[in-house]
PDB file of C-alpha atoms in Angstrom:
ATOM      1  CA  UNK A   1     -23.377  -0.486 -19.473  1.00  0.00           C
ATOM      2  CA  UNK A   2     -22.872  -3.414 -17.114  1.00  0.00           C
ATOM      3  CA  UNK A   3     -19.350  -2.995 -16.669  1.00  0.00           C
ATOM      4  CA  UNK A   4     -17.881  -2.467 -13.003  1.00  0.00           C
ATOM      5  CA  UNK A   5     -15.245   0.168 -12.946  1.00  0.00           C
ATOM      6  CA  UNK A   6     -12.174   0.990  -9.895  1.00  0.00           C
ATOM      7  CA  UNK A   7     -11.455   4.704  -9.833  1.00  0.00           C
ATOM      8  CA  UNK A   8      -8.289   4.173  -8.171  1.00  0.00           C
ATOM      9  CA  UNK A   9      -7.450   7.745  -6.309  1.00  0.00           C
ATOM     10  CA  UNK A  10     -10.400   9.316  -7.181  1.00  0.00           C
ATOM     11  CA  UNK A  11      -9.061  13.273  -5.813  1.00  0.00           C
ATOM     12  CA  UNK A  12     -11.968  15.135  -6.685  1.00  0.00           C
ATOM     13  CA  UNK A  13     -14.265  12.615  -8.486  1.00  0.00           C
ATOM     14  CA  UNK A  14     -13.270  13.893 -12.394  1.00  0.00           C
ATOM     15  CA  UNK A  15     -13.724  10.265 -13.734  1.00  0.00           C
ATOM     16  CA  UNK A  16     -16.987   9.220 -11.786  1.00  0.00           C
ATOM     17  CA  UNK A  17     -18.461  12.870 -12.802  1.00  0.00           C
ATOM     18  CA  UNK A  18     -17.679  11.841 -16.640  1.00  0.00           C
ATOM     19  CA  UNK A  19     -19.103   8.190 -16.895  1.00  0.00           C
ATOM     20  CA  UNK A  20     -21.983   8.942 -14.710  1.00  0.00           C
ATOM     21  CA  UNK A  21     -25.124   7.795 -16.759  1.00  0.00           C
ATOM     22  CA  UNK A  22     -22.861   5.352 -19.087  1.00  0.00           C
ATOM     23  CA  UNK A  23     -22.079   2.856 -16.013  1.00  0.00           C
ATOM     24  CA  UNK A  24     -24.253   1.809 -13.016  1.00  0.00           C
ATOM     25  CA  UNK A  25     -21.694   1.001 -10.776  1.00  0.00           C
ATOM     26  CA  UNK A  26     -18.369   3.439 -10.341  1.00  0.00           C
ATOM     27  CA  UNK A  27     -16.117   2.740  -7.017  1.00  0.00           C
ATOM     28  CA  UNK A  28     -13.645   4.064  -5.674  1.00  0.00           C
ATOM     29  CA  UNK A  29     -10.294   3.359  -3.795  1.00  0.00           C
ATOM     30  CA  UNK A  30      -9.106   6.527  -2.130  1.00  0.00           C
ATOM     31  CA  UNK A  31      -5.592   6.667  -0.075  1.00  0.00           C
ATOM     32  CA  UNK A  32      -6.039   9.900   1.985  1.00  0.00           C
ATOM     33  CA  UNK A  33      -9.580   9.793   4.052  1.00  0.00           C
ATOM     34  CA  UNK A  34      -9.863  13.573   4.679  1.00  0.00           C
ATOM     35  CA  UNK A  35     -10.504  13.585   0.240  1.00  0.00           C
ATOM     36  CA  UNK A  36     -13.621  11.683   0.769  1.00  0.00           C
ATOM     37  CA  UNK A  37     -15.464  13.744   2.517  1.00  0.00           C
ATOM     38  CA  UNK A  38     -13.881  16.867   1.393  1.00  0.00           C
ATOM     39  CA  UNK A  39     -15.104  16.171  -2.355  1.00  0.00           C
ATOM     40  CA  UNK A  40     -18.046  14.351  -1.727  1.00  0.00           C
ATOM     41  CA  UNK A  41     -17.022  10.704  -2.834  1.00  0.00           C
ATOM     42  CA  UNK A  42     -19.552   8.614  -1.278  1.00  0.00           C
ATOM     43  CA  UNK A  43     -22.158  10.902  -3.202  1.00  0.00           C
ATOM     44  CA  UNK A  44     -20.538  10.134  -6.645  1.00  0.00           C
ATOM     45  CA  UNK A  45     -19.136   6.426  -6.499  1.00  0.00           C
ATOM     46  CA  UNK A  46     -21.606   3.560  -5.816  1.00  0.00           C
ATOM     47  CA  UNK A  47     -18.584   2.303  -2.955  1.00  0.00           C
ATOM     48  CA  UNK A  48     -15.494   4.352  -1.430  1.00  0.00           C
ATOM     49  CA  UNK A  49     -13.005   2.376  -0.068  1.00  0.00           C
ATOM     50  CA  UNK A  50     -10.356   4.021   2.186  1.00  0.00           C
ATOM     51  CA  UNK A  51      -7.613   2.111   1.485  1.00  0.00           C
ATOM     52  CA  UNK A  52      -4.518   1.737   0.004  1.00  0.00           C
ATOM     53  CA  UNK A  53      -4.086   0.320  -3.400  1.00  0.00           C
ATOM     54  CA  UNK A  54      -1.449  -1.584  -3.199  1.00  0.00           C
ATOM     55  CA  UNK A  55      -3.478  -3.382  -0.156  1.00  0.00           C
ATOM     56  CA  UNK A  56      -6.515  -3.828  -1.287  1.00  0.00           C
ATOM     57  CA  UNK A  57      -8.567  -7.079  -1.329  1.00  0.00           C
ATOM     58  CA  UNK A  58     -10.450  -7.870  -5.014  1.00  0.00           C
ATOM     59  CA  UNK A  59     -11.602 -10.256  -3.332  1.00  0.00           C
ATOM     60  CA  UNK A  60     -14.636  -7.924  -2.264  1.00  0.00           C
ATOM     61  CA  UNK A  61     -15.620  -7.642  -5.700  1.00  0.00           C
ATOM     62  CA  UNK A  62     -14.712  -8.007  -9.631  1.00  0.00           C
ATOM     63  CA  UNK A  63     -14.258  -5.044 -12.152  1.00  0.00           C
ATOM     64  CA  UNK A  64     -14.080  -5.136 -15.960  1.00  0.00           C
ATOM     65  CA  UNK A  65     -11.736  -1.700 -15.677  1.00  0.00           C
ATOM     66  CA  UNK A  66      -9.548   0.389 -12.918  1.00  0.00           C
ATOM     67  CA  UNK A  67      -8.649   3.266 -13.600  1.00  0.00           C
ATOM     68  CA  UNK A  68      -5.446   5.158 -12.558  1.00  0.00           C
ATOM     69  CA  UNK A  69      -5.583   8.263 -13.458  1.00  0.00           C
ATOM     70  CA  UNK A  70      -2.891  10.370 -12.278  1.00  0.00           C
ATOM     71  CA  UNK A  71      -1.521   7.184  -9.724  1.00  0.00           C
ATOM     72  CA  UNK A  72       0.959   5.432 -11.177  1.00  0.00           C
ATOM     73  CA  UNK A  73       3.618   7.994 -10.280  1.00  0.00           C
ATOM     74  CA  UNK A  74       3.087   7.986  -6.555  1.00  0.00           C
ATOM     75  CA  UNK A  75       3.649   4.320  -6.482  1.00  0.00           C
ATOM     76  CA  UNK A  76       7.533   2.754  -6.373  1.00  0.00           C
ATOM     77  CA  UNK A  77       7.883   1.026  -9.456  1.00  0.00           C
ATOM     78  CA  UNK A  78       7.661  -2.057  -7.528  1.00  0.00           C
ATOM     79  CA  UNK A  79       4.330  -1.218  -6.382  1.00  0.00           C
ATOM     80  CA  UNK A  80       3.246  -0.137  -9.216  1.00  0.00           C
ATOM     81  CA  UNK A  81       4.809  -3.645 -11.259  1.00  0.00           C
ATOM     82  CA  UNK A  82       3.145  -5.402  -8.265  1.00  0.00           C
ATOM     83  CA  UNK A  83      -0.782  -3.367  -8.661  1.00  0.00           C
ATOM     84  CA  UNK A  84      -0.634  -3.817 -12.456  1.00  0.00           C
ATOM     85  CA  UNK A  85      -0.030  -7.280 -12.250  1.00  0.00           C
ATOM     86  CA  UNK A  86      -2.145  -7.837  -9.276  1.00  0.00           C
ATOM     87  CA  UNK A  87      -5.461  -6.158 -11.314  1.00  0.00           C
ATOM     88  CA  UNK A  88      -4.569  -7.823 -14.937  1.00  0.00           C
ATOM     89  CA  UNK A  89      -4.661 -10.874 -12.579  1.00  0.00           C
ATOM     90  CA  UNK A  90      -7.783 -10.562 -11.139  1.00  0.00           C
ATOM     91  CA  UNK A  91      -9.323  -9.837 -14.949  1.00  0.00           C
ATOM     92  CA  UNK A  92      -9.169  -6.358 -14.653  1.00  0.00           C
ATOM     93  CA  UNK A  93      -7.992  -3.956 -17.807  1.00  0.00           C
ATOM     94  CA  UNK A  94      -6.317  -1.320 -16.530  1.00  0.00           C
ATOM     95  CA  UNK A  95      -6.142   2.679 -17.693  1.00  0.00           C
ATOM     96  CA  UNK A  96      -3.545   4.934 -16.839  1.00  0.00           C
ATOM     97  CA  UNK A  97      -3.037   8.127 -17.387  1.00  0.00           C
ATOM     98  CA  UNK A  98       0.622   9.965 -15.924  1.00  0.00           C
ATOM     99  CA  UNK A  99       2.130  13.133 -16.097  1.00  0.00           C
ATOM    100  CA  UNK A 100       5.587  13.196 -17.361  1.00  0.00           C
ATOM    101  CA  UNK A 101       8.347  14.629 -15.749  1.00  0.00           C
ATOM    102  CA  UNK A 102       6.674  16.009 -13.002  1.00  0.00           C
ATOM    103  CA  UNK A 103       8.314  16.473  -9.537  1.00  0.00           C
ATOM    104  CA  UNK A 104       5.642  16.810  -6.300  1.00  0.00           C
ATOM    105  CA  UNK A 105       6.113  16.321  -2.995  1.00  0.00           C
ATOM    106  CA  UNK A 106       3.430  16.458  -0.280  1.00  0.00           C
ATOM    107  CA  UNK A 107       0.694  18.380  -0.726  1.00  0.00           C
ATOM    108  CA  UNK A 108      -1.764  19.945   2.118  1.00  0.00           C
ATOM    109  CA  UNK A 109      -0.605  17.704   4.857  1.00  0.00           C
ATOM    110  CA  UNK A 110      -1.243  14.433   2.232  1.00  0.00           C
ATOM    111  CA  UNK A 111       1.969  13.000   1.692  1.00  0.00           C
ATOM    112  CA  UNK A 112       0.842   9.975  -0.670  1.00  0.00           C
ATOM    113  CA  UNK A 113       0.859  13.162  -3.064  1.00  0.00           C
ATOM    114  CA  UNK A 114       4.471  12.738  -3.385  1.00  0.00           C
ATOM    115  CA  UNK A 115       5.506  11.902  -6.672  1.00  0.00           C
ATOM    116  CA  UNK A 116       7.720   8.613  -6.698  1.00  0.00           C
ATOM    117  CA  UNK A 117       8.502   8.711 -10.378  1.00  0.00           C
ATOM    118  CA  UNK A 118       8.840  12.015 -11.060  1.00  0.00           C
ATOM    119  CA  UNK A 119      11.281  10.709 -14.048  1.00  0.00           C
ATOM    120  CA  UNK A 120       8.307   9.321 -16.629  1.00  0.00           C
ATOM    121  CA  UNK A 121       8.582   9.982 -20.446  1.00  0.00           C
ATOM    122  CA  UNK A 122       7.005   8.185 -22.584  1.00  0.00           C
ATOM    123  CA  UNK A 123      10.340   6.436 -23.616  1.00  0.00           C
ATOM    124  CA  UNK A 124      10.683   5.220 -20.029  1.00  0.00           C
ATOM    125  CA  UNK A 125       7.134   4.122 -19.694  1.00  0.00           C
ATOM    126  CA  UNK A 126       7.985   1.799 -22.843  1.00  0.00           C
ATOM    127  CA  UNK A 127      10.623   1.005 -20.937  1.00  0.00           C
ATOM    128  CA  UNK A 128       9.721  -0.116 -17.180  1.00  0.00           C
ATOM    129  CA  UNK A 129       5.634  -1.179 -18.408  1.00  0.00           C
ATOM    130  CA  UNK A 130       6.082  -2.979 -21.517  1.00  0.00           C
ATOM    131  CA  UNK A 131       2.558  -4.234 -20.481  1.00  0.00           C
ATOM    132  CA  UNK A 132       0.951  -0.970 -21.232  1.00  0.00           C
ATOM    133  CA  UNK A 133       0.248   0.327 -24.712  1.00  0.00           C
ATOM    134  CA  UNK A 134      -0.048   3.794 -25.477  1.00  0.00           C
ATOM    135  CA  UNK A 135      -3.292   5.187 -26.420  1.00  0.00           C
ATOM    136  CA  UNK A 136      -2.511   8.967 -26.451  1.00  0.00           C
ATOM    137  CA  UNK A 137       0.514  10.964 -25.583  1.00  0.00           C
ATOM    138  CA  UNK A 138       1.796  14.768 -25.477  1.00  0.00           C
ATOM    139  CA  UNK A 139       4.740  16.491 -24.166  1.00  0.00           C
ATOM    140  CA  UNK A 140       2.978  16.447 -20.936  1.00  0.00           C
ATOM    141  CA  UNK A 141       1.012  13.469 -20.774  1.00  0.00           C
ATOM    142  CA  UNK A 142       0.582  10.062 -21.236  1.00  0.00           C
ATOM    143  CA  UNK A 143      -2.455   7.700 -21.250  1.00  0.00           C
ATOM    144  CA  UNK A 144      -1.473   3.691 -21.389  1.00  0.00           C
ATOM    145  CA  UNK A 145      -3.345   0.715 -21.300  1.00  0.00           C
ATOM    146  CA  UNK A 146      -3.040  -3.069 -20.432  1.00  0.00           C
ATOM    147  CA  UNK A 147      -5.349  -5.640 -21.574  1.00  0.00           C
ATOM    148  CA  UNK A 148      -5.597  -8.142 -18.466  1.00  0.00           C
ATOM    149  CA  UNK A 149      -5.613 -10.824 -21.454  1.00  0.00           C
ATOM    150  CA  UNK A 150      -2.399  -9.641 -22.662  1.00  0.00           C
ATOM    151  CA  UNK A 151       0.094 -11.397 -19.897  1.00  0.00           C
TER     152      UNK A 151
END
Protein backbone atom coordinates (compact mmCIF):
# COMPACT_ATOMS: atom_id res chain seq x y z
CA UNK A 1 0.00 0.00 0.00
CA UNK A 2 0.93 3.65 -0.46
CA UNK A 3 0.15 4.71 2.86
CA UNK A 4 2.97 6.42 5.09
CA UNK A 5 2.89 5.18 8.60
CA UNK A 6 4.68 6.92 12.23
CA UNK A 7 5.67 4.13 14.59
CA UNK A 8 5.78 6.40 17.40
CA UNK A 9 8.24 4.58 20.15
CA UNK A 10 9.07 1.88 18.16
CA UNK A 11 11.04 -0.31 21.42
CA UNK A 12 11.96 -3.23 19.60
CA UNK A 13 10.43 -2.75 16.10
CA UNK A 14 7.06 -5.22 16.79
CA UNK A 15 4.89 -2.99 14.45
CA UNK A 16 7.46 -2.37 11.53
CA UNK A 17 8.30 -6.34 11.75
CA UNK A 18 4.33 -6.95 11.20
CA UNK A 19 3.46 -4.54 8.22
CA UNK A 20 6.67 -5.16 6.51
CA UNK A 21 5.68 -6.21 2.87
CA UNK A 22 2.02 -4.47 3.23
CA UNK A 23 3.61 -0.76 3.35
CA UNK A 24 6.69 0.71 1.57
CA UNK A 25 7.44 3.26 3.84
CA UNK A 26 7.37 2.58 7.93
CA UNK A 27 9.21 5.42 10.20
CA UNK A 28 9.90 5.78 13.21
CA UNK A 29 10.07 8.35 16.14
CA UNK A 30 12.10 6.89 18.97
CA UNK A 31 12.64 8.91 22.47
CA UNK A 32 15.64 7.01 23.98
CA UNK A 33 18.72 6.82 21.28
CA UNK A 34 20.58 3.88 22.91
CA UNK A 35 16.95 1.66 21.50
CA UNK A 36 17.96 2.40 18.02
CA UNK A 37 20.82 0.85 17.73
CA UNK A 38 20.26 -1.69 20.33
CA UNK A 39 17.22 -3.22 18.22
CA UNK A 40 18.27 -2.44 14.95
CA UNK A 41 15.76 0.42 13.93
CA UNK A 42 17.38 1.98 11.08
CA UNK A 43 17.40 -1.66 9.51
CA UNK A 44 13.55 -2.02 9.88
CA UNK A 45 11.97 1.58 9.40
CA UNK A 46 12.55 3.41 6.07
CA UNK A 47 13.52 6.77 8.65
CA UNK A 48 14.37 6.82 12.57
CA UNK A 49 14.00 9.91 14.07
CA UNK A 50 15.52 10.48 17.56
CA UNK A 51 13.28 12.67 18.91
CA UNK A 52 10.72 13.38 21.12
CA UNK A 53 7.14 13.16 20.17
CA UNK A 54 5.73 15.73 21.60
CA UNK A 55 8.55 17.88 19.61
CA UNK A 56 8.55 16.70 16.56
CA UNK A 57 8.22 18.67 13.27
CA UNK A 58 5.45 17.02 10.56
CA UNK A 59 6.57 19.35 8.78
CA UNK A 60 9.38 16.87 7.45
CA UNK A 61 6.84 14.75 6.06
CA UNK A 62 2.96 13.60 5.91
CA UNK A 63 1.54 10.17 7.19
CA UNK A 64 -1.87 8.60 6.56
CA UNK A 65 -1.38 6.69 10.23
CA UNK A 66 0.89 6.96 13.63
CA UNK A 67 0.88 4.58 15.61
CA UNK A 68 1.22 4.59 19.46
CA UNK A 69 1.48 1.57 20.61
CA UNK A 70 2.19 1.29 24.14
CA UNK A 71 2.89 5.53 24.34
CA UNK A 72 0.14 7.17 25.39
CA UNK A 73 0.77 6.37 29.05
CA UNK A 74 4.21 7.87 29.31
CA UNK A 75 2.88 11.12 28.11
CA UNK A 76 1.04 13.79 30.76
CA UNK A 77 -2.33 13.95 29.66
CA UNK A 78 -1.56 17.29 28.41
CA UNK A 79 0.94 15.97 26.15
CA UNK A 80 -0.79 13.43 25.16
CA UNK A 81 -4.27 15.94 24.48
CA UNK A 82 -1.61 18.17 22.81
CA UNK A 83 0.15 14.97 20.29
CA UNK A 84 -3.36 13.69 19.47
CA UNK A 85 -4.52 16.84 18.42
CA UNK A 86 -1.32 17.91 16.92
CA UNK A 87 -1.33 14.48 14.43
CA UNK A 88 -5.36 14.53 13.72
CA UNK A 89 -4.25 18.07 12.69
CA UNK A 90 -1.74 17.40 10.42
CA UNK A 91 -4.26 14.56 8.68
CA UNK A 92 -2.94 11.87 10.49
CA UNK A 93 -5.35 8.88 12.00
CA UNK A 94 -4.01 7.85 14.92
CA UNK A 95 -3.80 4.09 16.71
CA UNK A 96 -3.29 3.50 20.16
CA UNK A 97 -2.93 0.79 21.98
CA UNK A 98 -2.41 1.18 26.28
CA UNK A 99 -2.10 -0.99 29.02
CA UNK A 100 -4.46 -0.43 31.79
CA UNK A 101 -3.61 0.06 35.15
CA UNK A 102 -0.16 -0.42 34.88
CA UNK A 103 2.41 1.32 37.19
CA UNK A 104 6.32 1.58 35.67
CA UNK A 105 8.87 3.63 36.49
CA UNK A 106 12.28 3.82 34.77
CA UNK A 107 13.52 1.10 33.21
CA UNK A 108 17.41 0.25 32.37
CA UNK A 109 18.65 3.72 32.86
CA UNK A 110 15.54 5.02 30.28
CA UNK A 111 13.42 7.06 32.28
CA UNK A 112 10.81 8.11 29.45
CA UNK A 113 9.74 4.41 30.47
CA UNK A 114 7.99 5.85 33.33
CA UNK A 115 4.47 5.42 33.20
CA UNK A 116 2.57 8.88 33.58
CA UNK A 117 -0.89 7.41 33.58
CA UNK A 118 -0.55 4.49 35.28
CA UNK A 119 -4.48 5.06 36.20
CA UNK A 120 -6.08 4.03 32.48
CA UNK A 121 -9.29 1.86 32.28
CA UNK A 122 -11.15 1.84 29.67
CA UNK A 123 -13.84 3.96 31.54
CA UNK A 124 -11.24 6.70 31.97
CA UNK A 125 -9.99 6.54 28.46
CA UNK A 126 -13.79 7.33 27.50
CA UNK A 127 -13.36 9.75 29.78
CA UNK A 128 -10.11 12.05 29.21
CA UNK A 129 -10.02 10.98 24.95
CA UNK A 130 -13.47 11.22 23.89
CA UNK A 131 -11.67 11.51 20.47
CA UNK A 132 -10.68 7.93 20.45
CA UNK A 133 -13.04 5.06 19.77
CA UNK A 134 -12.48 1.75 20.97
CA UNK A 135 -11.65 -0.93 18.63
CA UNK A 136 -10.75 -3.80 21.06
CA UNK A 137 -10.47 -4.02 24.77
CA UNK A 138 -9.63 -6.67 27.66
CA UNK A 139 -9.02 -6.50 31.26
CA UNK A 140 -5.57 -5.61 30.35
CA UNK A 141 -5.66 -3.75 27.30
CA UNK A 142 -7.00 -1.30 25.25
CA UNK A 143 -6.65 -0.39 21.53
CA UNK A 144 -8.42 3.19 20.49
CA UNK A 145 -8.61 5.04 17.51
CA UNK A 146 -9.18 8.66 16.18
CA UNK A 147 -10.15 9.48 12.77
CA UNK A 148 -8.16 12.85 12.00
CA UNK A 149 -11.62 13.72 10.16
CA UNK A 150 -13.48 13.30 13.25
CA UNK A 151 -12.56 16.84 15.13
Amino acid sequence: MNSKILDVGPGAGKYSELLKGMYTEIDGVEIFEPNIEKFNLNENYSTVYNEDITKFNFEKDKYDLAIMGDILEHLSIEDSHKTLEYLTGQGTDVLVVVPYEYEQGSVGGNDHEAHLQDDLTHLIMQERYPQLVCLIKDQEIGVYFADHRVR
